[in-house]
XYZ file of N, CA and C in Angstrom:
660
model
N 150.130 31.911 53.372
C 150.946 32.082 52.183
C 152.404 31.737 52.477
N 152.939 32.210 53.573
C 154.321 31.928 53.926
C 154.519 30.437 54.194
N 153.551 29.804 54.852
C 153.617 28.367 55.096
C 153.688 27.595 53.776
N 152.834 27.961 52.815
C 152.835 27.300 51.510
C 154.131 27.565 50.759
N 154.636 28.788 50.876
C 155.881 29.144 50.194
C 157.040 28.287 50.698
N 157.127 28.145 52.039
C 158.198 27.325 52.606
C 158.046 25.867 52.205
N 156.781 25.408 52.121
C 156.552 24.035 51.697
C 157.074 23.780 50.300
N 156.864 24.742 49.387
C 157.364 24.604 48.030
C 158.888 24.619 47.978
N 159.504 25.233 48.999
C 160.965 25.282 49.068
C 161.537 24.068 49.792
N 160.674 23.101 50.150
C 161.142 21.891 50.811
C 161.304 22.033 52.303
N 160.634 23.028 52.911
C 160.710 23.247 54.362
C 159.304 23.121 54.928
N 158.826 21.928 55.232
C 157.484 21.765 55.788
C 157.417 22.325 57.210
N 156.402 23.105 57.501
C 156.253 23.708 58.817
C 154.775 23.931 59.092
N 154.361 23.727 60.337
C 152.972 23.951 60.711
C 152.673 25.432 60.874
N 151.421 25.778 60.694
C 151.011 27.182 60.772
C 151.259 27.757 62.165
N 150.895 27.008 63.201
C 151.067 27.519 64.573
C 152.546 27.670 64.905
N 153.362 26.693 64.487
C 154.802 26.783 64.758
C 155.401 27.971 64.027
N 154.970 28.181 62.797
C 155.457 29.317 62.025
C 155.065 30.641 62.676
N 153.825 30.737 63.161
C 153.372 31.958 63.841
C 154.192 32.240 65.089
N 154.517 31.163 65.839
C 155.333 31.330 67.045
C 156.711 31.856 66.696
N 157.329 31.287 65.653
C 158.649 31.738 65.235
C 158.623 33.191 64.765
N 157.572 33.566 64.060
C 157.464 34.940 63.578
C 157.355 35.924 64.738
N 156.555 35.566 65.749
C 156.422 36.453 66.923
C 157.754 36.583 67.648
N 158.479 35.468 67.765
C 159.775 35.481 68.457
C 160.771 36.386 67.738
N 160.717 36.371 66.405
C 161.661 37.153 65.613
C 161.164 38.565 65.333
N 159.949 38.874 65.781
C 159.415 40.210 65.553
C 158.995 40.449 64.119
N 158.640 39.390 63.407
C 158.209 39.506 62.011
C 156.694 39.538 61.959
N 156.135 40.489 61.246
C 154.686 40.578 61.118
C 154.320 41.118 59.749
N 153.109 40.830 59.332
C 152.637 41.300 58.040
C 152.431 42.803 58.070
N 152.648 43.459 56.921
C 152.389 44.887 56.797
C 151.009 45.070 56.194
N 150.108 45.669 56.956
C 148.759 45.918 56.473
C 148.156 47.030 57.308
N 147.073 47.569 56.816
C 146.400 48.652 57.543
C 145.564 48.046 58.649
N 145.951 48.313 59.843
C 145.301 47.680 60.981
C 143.962 48.354 61.291
N 142.994 47.569 61.729
C 141.730 48.165 62.153
C 141.909 48.916 63.470
N 141.081 49.936 63.647
C 141.058 50.679 64.908
C 142.378 51.371 65.220
N 143.117 51.776 64.177
C 144.371 52.483 64.446
C 144.124 53.850 65.047
N 142.891 54.340 64.954
C 142.588 55.661 65.492
C 141.621 55.569 66.664
N 141.574 54.407 67.297
C 140.672 54.245 68.435
C 141.066 55.200 69.545
N 140.136 55.951 70.104
C 140.481 56.887 71.181
C 140.846 56.142 72.449
N 141.698 56.728 73.274
C 142.083 56.077 74.526
C 140.926 56.062 75.508
N 140.955 55.115 76.470
C 139.895 55.081 77.489
C 139.841 56.394 78.257
N 138.631 56.854 78.529
C 138.463 58.073 79.306
C 138.701 59.343 78.529
N 138.712 59.267 77.201
C 138.930 60.479 76.416
C 137.733 61.415 76.563
N 137.956 62.713 76.422
C 136.847 63.666 76.566
C 135.791 63.453 75.491
N 134.535 63.569 75.875
C 133.412 63.362 74.964
C 132.771 64.710 74.664
N 132.541 64.977 73.371
C 131.907 66.224 72.953
C 130.706 65.896 72.068
N 129.692 66.741 72.079
C 128.492 66.475 71.266
C 128.741 66.745 69.787
N 127.906 66.174 68.950
C 127.914 66.496 67.525
C 127.028 67.722 67.348
N 127.624 68.846 67.004
C 126.929 70.139 67.009
C 126.327 70.522 65.655
N 126.509 69.684 64.636
C 126.103 70.093 63.292
C 124.728 69.561 62.890
N 124.168 68.658 63.656
C 122.884 68.079 63.272
C 121.791 69.148 63.258
N 121.154 69.319 62.120
C 120.091 70.302 61.978
C 120.568 71.724 61.794
N 121.886 71.939 61.770
C 122.437 73.288 61.640
C 122.547 73.670 60.165
N 122.060 74.845 59.796
C 122.213 75.337 58.436
C 123.611 75.929 58.291
N 124.427 75.310 57.439
C 125.811 75.739 57.259
C 125.935 76.370 55.876
N 126.036 77.686 55.836
C 126.016 78.394 54.559
C 127.073 79.481 54.457
N 127.943 79.623 55.470
C 128.928 80.696 55.479
C 130.343 80.140 55.489
N 131.247 80.836 54.852
C 132.653 80.477 54.922
C 133.147 80.623 56.355
N 133.937 79.683 56.809
C 134.499 79.676 58.164
C 133.440 79.507 59.252
N 132.253 79.097 58.881
C 131.246 78.807 59.896
C 131.579 77.493 60.609
N 131.961 76.482 59.827
C 132.339 75.177 60.367
C 133.561 74.674 59.605
N 134.567 74.245 60.355
C 135.689 73.532 59.763
C 135.618 72.073 60.182
N 136.058 71.196 59.301
C 136.122 69.770 59.611
C 137.534 69.276 59.318
N 137.959 68.260 60.065
C 139.308 67.719 59.888
C 139.263 66.203 59.931
N 140.121 65.584 59.114
C 140.184 64.131 59.100
C 141.572 63.708 58.622
N 141.860 62.409 58.790
C 143.131 61.822 58.388
C 142.850 60.641 57.474
N 143.699 60.441 56.480
C 143.605 59.256 55.641
C 145.001 58.711 55.389
N 145.063 57.469 54.911
C 146.334 56.868 54.546
C 146.559 57.033 53.043
N 147.797 57.308 52.674
C 148.177 57.463 51.276
C 149.168 56.349 50.925
N 148.747 55.366 50.123
C 149.663 54.269 49.775
C 150.759 54.736 48.829
N 151.949 54.178 49.019
C 153.072 54.416 48.131
C 153.594 53.067 47.655
N 154.584 53.093 46.788
C 155.119 51.830 46.277
C 155.666 50.976 47.412
N 156.239 51.622 48.403
C 156.715 50.928 49.596
C 156.125 51.604 50.817
N 155.171 50.951 51.472
C 154.556 51.495 52.677
C 153.491 52.527 52.368
N 153.216 53.372 53.347
C 152.207 54.411 53.183
C 152.497 55.546 54.140
N 151.825 56.670 53.919
C 151.956 57.845 54.778
C 150.567 58.291 55.197
N 150.509 59.186 56.163
C 149.247 59.746 56.631
C 149.125 61.191 56.150
N 147.906 61.563 55.799
C 147.628 62.925 55.345
C 146.445 63.473 56.136
N 146.636 64.634 56.763
C 145.567 65.308 57.501
C 145.169 66.564 56.746
N 143.873 66.860 56.727
C 143.390 68.043 56.015
C 142.342 68.763 56.851
N 142.390 70.090 56.809
C 141.368 70.944 57.415
C 140.538 71.511 56.272
N 139.226 71.362 56.347
C 138.360 71.757 55.229
C 137.211 72.627 55.707
N 136.893 73.645 54.919
C 135.730 74.478 55.206
C 134.471 73.740 54.756
N 133.525 73.599 55.655
C 132.353 72.751 55.396
C 131.460 73.311 54.291
N 131.148 74.582 54.356
C 130.165 75.168 53.430
C 130.697 75.247 52.006
N 131.980 75.539 51.845
C 132.530 75.793 50.513
C 133.387 74.654 49.981
N 133.636 73.631 50.799
C 134.448 72.462 50.419
C 135.926 72.798 50.239
N 136.322 74.008 50.543
C 137.712 74.404 50.302
C 138.646 73.725 51.310
N 139.763 73.174 50.807
C 140.793 72.614 51.678
C 141.674 73.764 52.144
N 141.642 74.038 53.432
C 142.331 75.204 53.980
C 143.813 74.945 54.221
N 144.117 73.742 54.690
C 145.528 73.393 54.897
C 145.632 71.889 55.068
N 146.820 71.355 54.754
C 147.042 69.917 54.885
C 148.473 69.676 55.340
N 148.650 68.521 55.967
C 149.974 68.118 56.446
C 150.140 66.618 56.216
N 151.406 66.201 56.067
C 151.737 64.791 55.879
C 152.581 64.306 57.046
N 152.460 63.008 57.372
C 153.278 62.415 58.416
C 153.500 60.940 58.105
N 154.604 60.398 58.594
C 154.863 58.966 58.443
C 154.237 58.152 59.562
N 153.759 58.819 60.599
C 153.168 58.125 61.751
C 151.848 58.786 62.147
N 151.011 58.004 62.812
C 149.726 58.511 63.282
C 149.918 59.194 64.634
N 150.360 60.440 64.595
C 150.618 61.195 65.810
C 149.763 62.462 65.816
N 149.851 63.194 66.916
C 149.041 64.395 67.066
C 149.726 65.633 66.505
N 151.054 65.619 66.474
C 151.777 66.857 66.165
C 151.468 67.404 64.779
N 151.371 66.543 63.758
C 151.129 67.085 62.425
C 149.696 67.584 62.270
N 148.766 67.053 63.078
C 147.397 67.572 63.092
C 147.367 68.963 63.717
N 148.114 69.135 64.799
C 148.193 70.440 65.460
C 148.805 71.476 64.518
N 149.857 71.085 63.794
C 150.491 72.011 62.851
C 149.518 72.443 61.766
N 148.697 71.513 61.273
C 147.732 71.845 60.222
C 146.698 72.839 60.729
N 146.202 72.639 61.943
C 145.204 73.543 62.510
C 145.800 74.921 62.755
N 146.988 74.955 63.337
C 147.625 76.242 63.630
C 147.849 77.045 62.345
N 148.280 76.375 61.283
C 148.539 77.079 60.039
C 147.236 77.552 59.399
N 146.184 76.727 59.478
C 144.889 77.126 58.921
C 144.334 78.347 59.651
N 144.440 78.357 60.979
C 143.969 79.502 61.759
C 144.796 80.741 61.440
N 146.096 80.549 61.311
C 146.973 81.680 61.006
C 146.628 82.311 59.653
N 146.292 81.467 58.683
C 146.025 81.968 57.330
C 144.588 82.457 57.141
N 143.618 81.771 57.773
C 142.220 82.033 57.452
C 141.398 82.593 58.605
N 141.969 82.689 59.802
C 141.167 83.105 60.951
C 140.561 81.895 61.649
N 139.561 82.123 62.484
C 138.964 81.052 63.271
C 137.572 80.701 62.755
N 137.225 79.409 62.825
C 135.859 79.018 62.454
C 134.916 79.176 63.635
N 133.622 79.004 63.368
C 132.656 79.049 64.461
C 132.612 77.750 65.233
N 132.785 76.607 64.529
C 132.767 75.272 65.129
C 133.864 74.452 64.461
N 134.506 73.576 65.239
C 135.538 72.693 64.698
C 135.090 71.259 64.909
N 134.946 70.506 63.802
C 134.414 69.138 63.869
C 135.465 68.109 63.454
N 135.545 67.011 64.206
C 136.430 65.891 63.861
C 135.709 64.589 64.180
N 136.361 63.464 63.840
C 135.847 62.179 64.292
C 136.441 61.870 65.662
N 136.301 60.623 66.128
C 136.764 60.260 67.466
C 138.139 59.592 67.453
N 138.905 59.834 66.392
C 140.239 59.249 66.310
C 141.149 59.730 67.423
N 142.121 58.897 67.778
C 142.999 59.204 68.908
C 143.781 60.505 68.751
N 144.245 60.904 67.539
C 144.935 62.200 67.455
C 144.038 63.366 67.839
N 142.727 63.249 67.580
C 141.813 64.350 67.837
C 141.262 64.348 69.263
N 141.377 63.220 69.947
C 140.896 63.161 71.335
C 142.031 63.336 72.334
N 143.248 63.528 71.837
C 144.384 63.706 72.727
C 144.257 65.016 73.499
N 144.892 65.055 74.643
C 144.855 66.249 75.492
C 145.444 67.456 74.777
N 146.521 67.215 73.986
C 147.179 68.317 73.286
C 146.265 68.922 72.220
N 145.586 68.064 71.453
C 144.748 68.572 70.378
C 143.515 69.286 70.926
N 142.860 68.677 71.908
C 141.678 69.306 72.497
C 142.057 70.639 73.135
N 143.216 70.669 73.788
C 143.672 71.916 74.392
C 143.918 73.000 73.366
N 144.428 72.601 72.194
C 144.658 73.562 71.120
C 143.348 74.181 70.658
N 142.349 73.347 70.373
C 141.067 73.837 69.869
C 140.388 74.721 70.906
N 140.344 74.269 72.143
C 139.706 75.057 73.191
C 140.502 76.314 73.505
N 141.829 76.258 73.333
C 142.653 77.438 73.551
C 142.342 78.559 72.573
N 141.835 78.190 71.393
C 141.407 79.183 70.412
C 139.959 79.621 70.659
N 139.355 79.073 71.699
C 137.972 79.453 72.012
C 136.941 78.862 71.071
N 137.250 77.712 70.472
C 136.356 77.115 69.477
C 135.508 75.994 70.095
N 134.212 75.984 69.821
C 133.384 74.860 70.247
C 133.808 73.590 69.505
N 133.989 72.510 70.234
C 134.398 71.234 69.641
C 133.161 70.419 69.305
N 133.104 69.922 68.066
C 132.040 69.016 67.636
C 132.691 67.686 67.282
N 132.070 66.582 67.670
C 132.668 65.272 67.459
C 131.656 64.340 66.814
N 132.083 63.642 65.752
C 131.196 62.673 65.108
C 130.753 61.606 66.093
N 129.548 61.069 65.861
C 129.104 59.932 66.640
C 129.936 58.709 66.323
N 130.050 57.772 67.254
C 130.861 56.579 67.065
C 130.349 55.767 65.884
N 131.268 55.512 64.922
C 130.900 54.728 63.758
C 130.059 55.469 62.738
N 129.857 56.782 62.912
C 129.002 57.549 62.000
C 129.870 58.388 61.068
N 130.389 57.743 60.012
C 131.202 58.462 59.044
C 130.405 59.572 58.360
N 129.067 59.380 58.289
C 128.226 60.366 57.609
C 128.255 61.718 58.314
N 128.597 61.739 59.618
C 128.662 63.006 60.342
C 129.783 63.905 59.823
N 130.773 63.318 59.185
C 131.880 64.100 58.626
C 131.985 63.825 57.130
N 130.819 63.736 56.489
C 130.729 63.206 55.132
C 131.514 64.026 54.117
N 131.594 65.341 54.290
C 132.267 66.160 53.282
C 133.762 65.911 53.261
N 134.348 65.610 54.410
C 135.771 65.282 54.414
C 135.985 63.887 53.849
N 135.068 62.950 54.151
C 135.166 61.612 53.579
C 135.111 61.675 52.051
N 134.261 62.541 51.523
C 134.171 62.677 50.068
C 135.434 63.294 49.480
N 136.074 64.167 50.249
C 137.348 64.719 49.796
C 138.359 63.608 49.590
N 138.495 62.708 50.579
C 139.468 61.627 50.456
C 139.121 60.695 49.291
N 137.837 60.482 49.049
C 137.435 59.654 47.909
C 137.908 60.284 46.604
N 137.726 61.602 46.477
C 138.177 62.301 45.276
C 139.695 62.251 45.138
N 140.395 62.464 46.251
C 141.858 62.440 46.231
C 142.365 61.087 45.728
N 141.772 60.006 46.221
C 142.274 58.673 45.873
C 141.868 58.262 44.466
N 140.650 58.635 44.032
C 140.204 58.274 42.692
C 140.900 59.100 41.618
N 141.108 60.388 41.882
C 141.579 61.298 40.841
C 143.083 61.552 40.875
N 143.752 61.150 41.956
C 145.184 61.403 42.057
C 145.963 60.158 42.479
N 145.679 59.638 43.669
C 146.514 58.575 44.236
C 146.464 57.308 43.394
N 145.257 56.918 42.948
C 145.128 55.671 42.188
C 145.797 55.743 40.819
N 146.097 56.937 40.344
C 146.709 57.118 39.031
C 148.233 57.171 39.100
N 148.775 57.236 40.318
C 150.222 57.369 40.466
C 150.723 56.419 41.555
N 151.680 55.604 41.201
C 152.329 54.757 42.207
C 153.511 55.550 42.768
N 153.285 56.266 43.859
C 154.309 57.143 44.407
C 155.568 56.350 44.771
N 156.687 56.803 44.262
C 157.955 56.133 44.533
C 158.501 56.469 45.918
N 158.189 57.662 46.408
C 158.771 58.132 47.662
C 157.836 59.128 48.319
N 158.189 59.512 49.539
C 157.423 60.525 50.257
C 157.473 61.854 49.510
N 158.634 62.184 48.963
C 158.768 63.442 48.209
C 157.861 63.436 46.985
N 157.798 62.309 46.301
C 156.931 62.168 45.130
C 155.466 62.342 45.528
N 155.068 61.710 46.646
C 153.692 61.830 47.125
C 153.373 63.267 47.514
N 154.314 63.938 48.167
C 154.094 65.319 48.589
C 153.875 66.232 47.382
N 154.664 66.066 46.360
C 154.529 66.892 45.163
C 153.198 66.641 44.463
N 152.850 65.359 44.332
C 151.606 65.025 43.655
C 150.386 65.536 44.385
N 150.364 65.384 45.703
C 149.207 65.815 46.474
C 149.127 67.334 46.553
N 150.266 67.995 46.627
C 150.252 69.460 46.615
C 149.650 69.974 45.306
N 150.051 69.358 44.208
C 149.510 69.737 42.905
C 148.004 69.475 42.843
N 147.587 68.327 43.395
C 146.159 67.989 43.319
C 145.313 68.929 44.161
N 145.756 69.254 45.377
C 144.965 70.137 46.231
C 144.837 71.537 45.623
N 145.862 71.988 44.942
C 145.738 73.260 44.233
C 144.674 73.168 43.144
N 144.723 72.091 42.371
C 143.705 71.862 41.342
C 142.323 71.765 41.966
N 142.219 71.060 43.086
C 140.926 70.842 43.756
C 140.299 72.164 44.181
N 141.093 73.032 44.756
C 140.575 74.321 45.235
C 140.318 75.320 44.107
N 141.233 75.370 43.152
C 141.215 76.462 42.181
C 140.479 76.146 40.884
N 140.454 74.876 40.470
C 139.953 74.576 39.126
C 138.874 73.505 39.071
N 138.750 72.673 40.089
C 137.814 71.551 40.017
C 136.398 72.015 40.370
N 135.451 71.948 39.422
C 134.071 72.351 39.739
C 133.379 71.288 40.586
N 132.426 71.730 41.423
C 131.679 70.829 42.300
C 130.187 70.957 42.006
N 129.537 69.828 41.831
C 128.091 69.864 41.574
C 127.342 70.448 42.759
N 127.832 70.194 43.986
C 127.172 70.722 45.179
C 127.336 72.231 45.306
N 128.254 72.802 44.513
C 128.476 74.255 44.503
C 127.978 74.870 43.203
N 127.036 74.205 42.551
C 126.478 74.675 41.269
C 127.554 74.837 40.204
N 128.505 73.897 40.193
C 129.537 73.924 39.169
C 130.664 74.898 39.431
N 130.684 75.551 40.584
C 131.747 76.497 40.912
C 132.893 75.774 41.628
N 134.011 76.453 41.752
C 135.155 75.893 42.463
C 135.102 76.284 43.938
N 135.733 75.498 44.817
C 135.768 75.866 46.237
C 136.360 77.249 46.494
N 137.441 77.596 45.788
C 138.049 78.913 45.987
C 137.075 80.047 45.664
N 136.378 79.937 44.534
C 135.495 81.021 44.130
C 134.357 81.206 45.124
N 133.794 80.116 45.620
C 132.688 80.205 46.582
C 133.195 80.716 47.928
N 134.339 80.208 48.367
C 134.893 80.608 49.667
C 135.149 82.113 49.708
N 135.825 82.641 48.695
C 136.186 84.061 48.718
C 134.995 84.960 48.399
N 133.983 84.422 47.724
C 132.751 85.185 47.518
C 131.977 85.345 48.818
N 132.020 84.297 49.661
C 131.250 84.329 50.907
C 131.966 85.070 52.024
N 133.274 85.233 51.929
C 134.016 85.907 52.991
C 133.518 87.332 53.258
N 133.287 88.183 52.253
C 132.787 89.538 52.553
C 131.440 89.510 53.268
N 130.584 88.530 52.940
C 129.282 88.423 53.607
C 129.467 88.107 55.074
N 130.386 87.179 55.352
C 130.645 86.810 56.747
C 131.259 87.976 57.510
N 132.206 88.660 56.893
C 132.874 89.769 57.581
C 131.889 90.911 57.859
N 130.969 91.139 56.919
C 129.965 92.182 57.136
C 129.036 91.798 58.287
N 128.672 90.505 58.365
C 127.797 90.063 59.446
C 128.499 90.194 60.786
């Protein structure tokens, strides 16, 4: 596209020469790169602990994932901790970069507010395989569960959360700024937990199911 654009402006240039000049000047296209969450070599490997497990209690299993949130200029990252059985979003954090710190903050706040889960599940993204993040989870005495490589279905409930977020909120608003995105997503997550019915919950909301199941778990 840039080669054709320059040609229309009367500046003929070859594609390879243009690519060389762009690299020299540090110019590159802005796009979502593949494998941005690839784990580093030698990262710790953990089994997927949820296969065949009946998950029916609040705080029995928590899952965490990260997604990109497009804005009018650029994009941001959003991490969420979700209760598996009730679909409730326990806590979320935003960041401008794919780092570990905002994931750690989300987990710490979720534990502080809701207690500890029985199992903590994530994918194999680099923020979750970092020494700091693994140390945090194990420091709380939580068994780590990790999705199989390339198996998005292993963390399907969090993937469905992001689908709902983008279809019902993000795609309807061209966020002007990070502050605008933060306000919109905060409003949506409140709606998601408190008012949005789920067919998988027999038409109930995540909040109602989560708090109904808590006394059962505490009694057990």
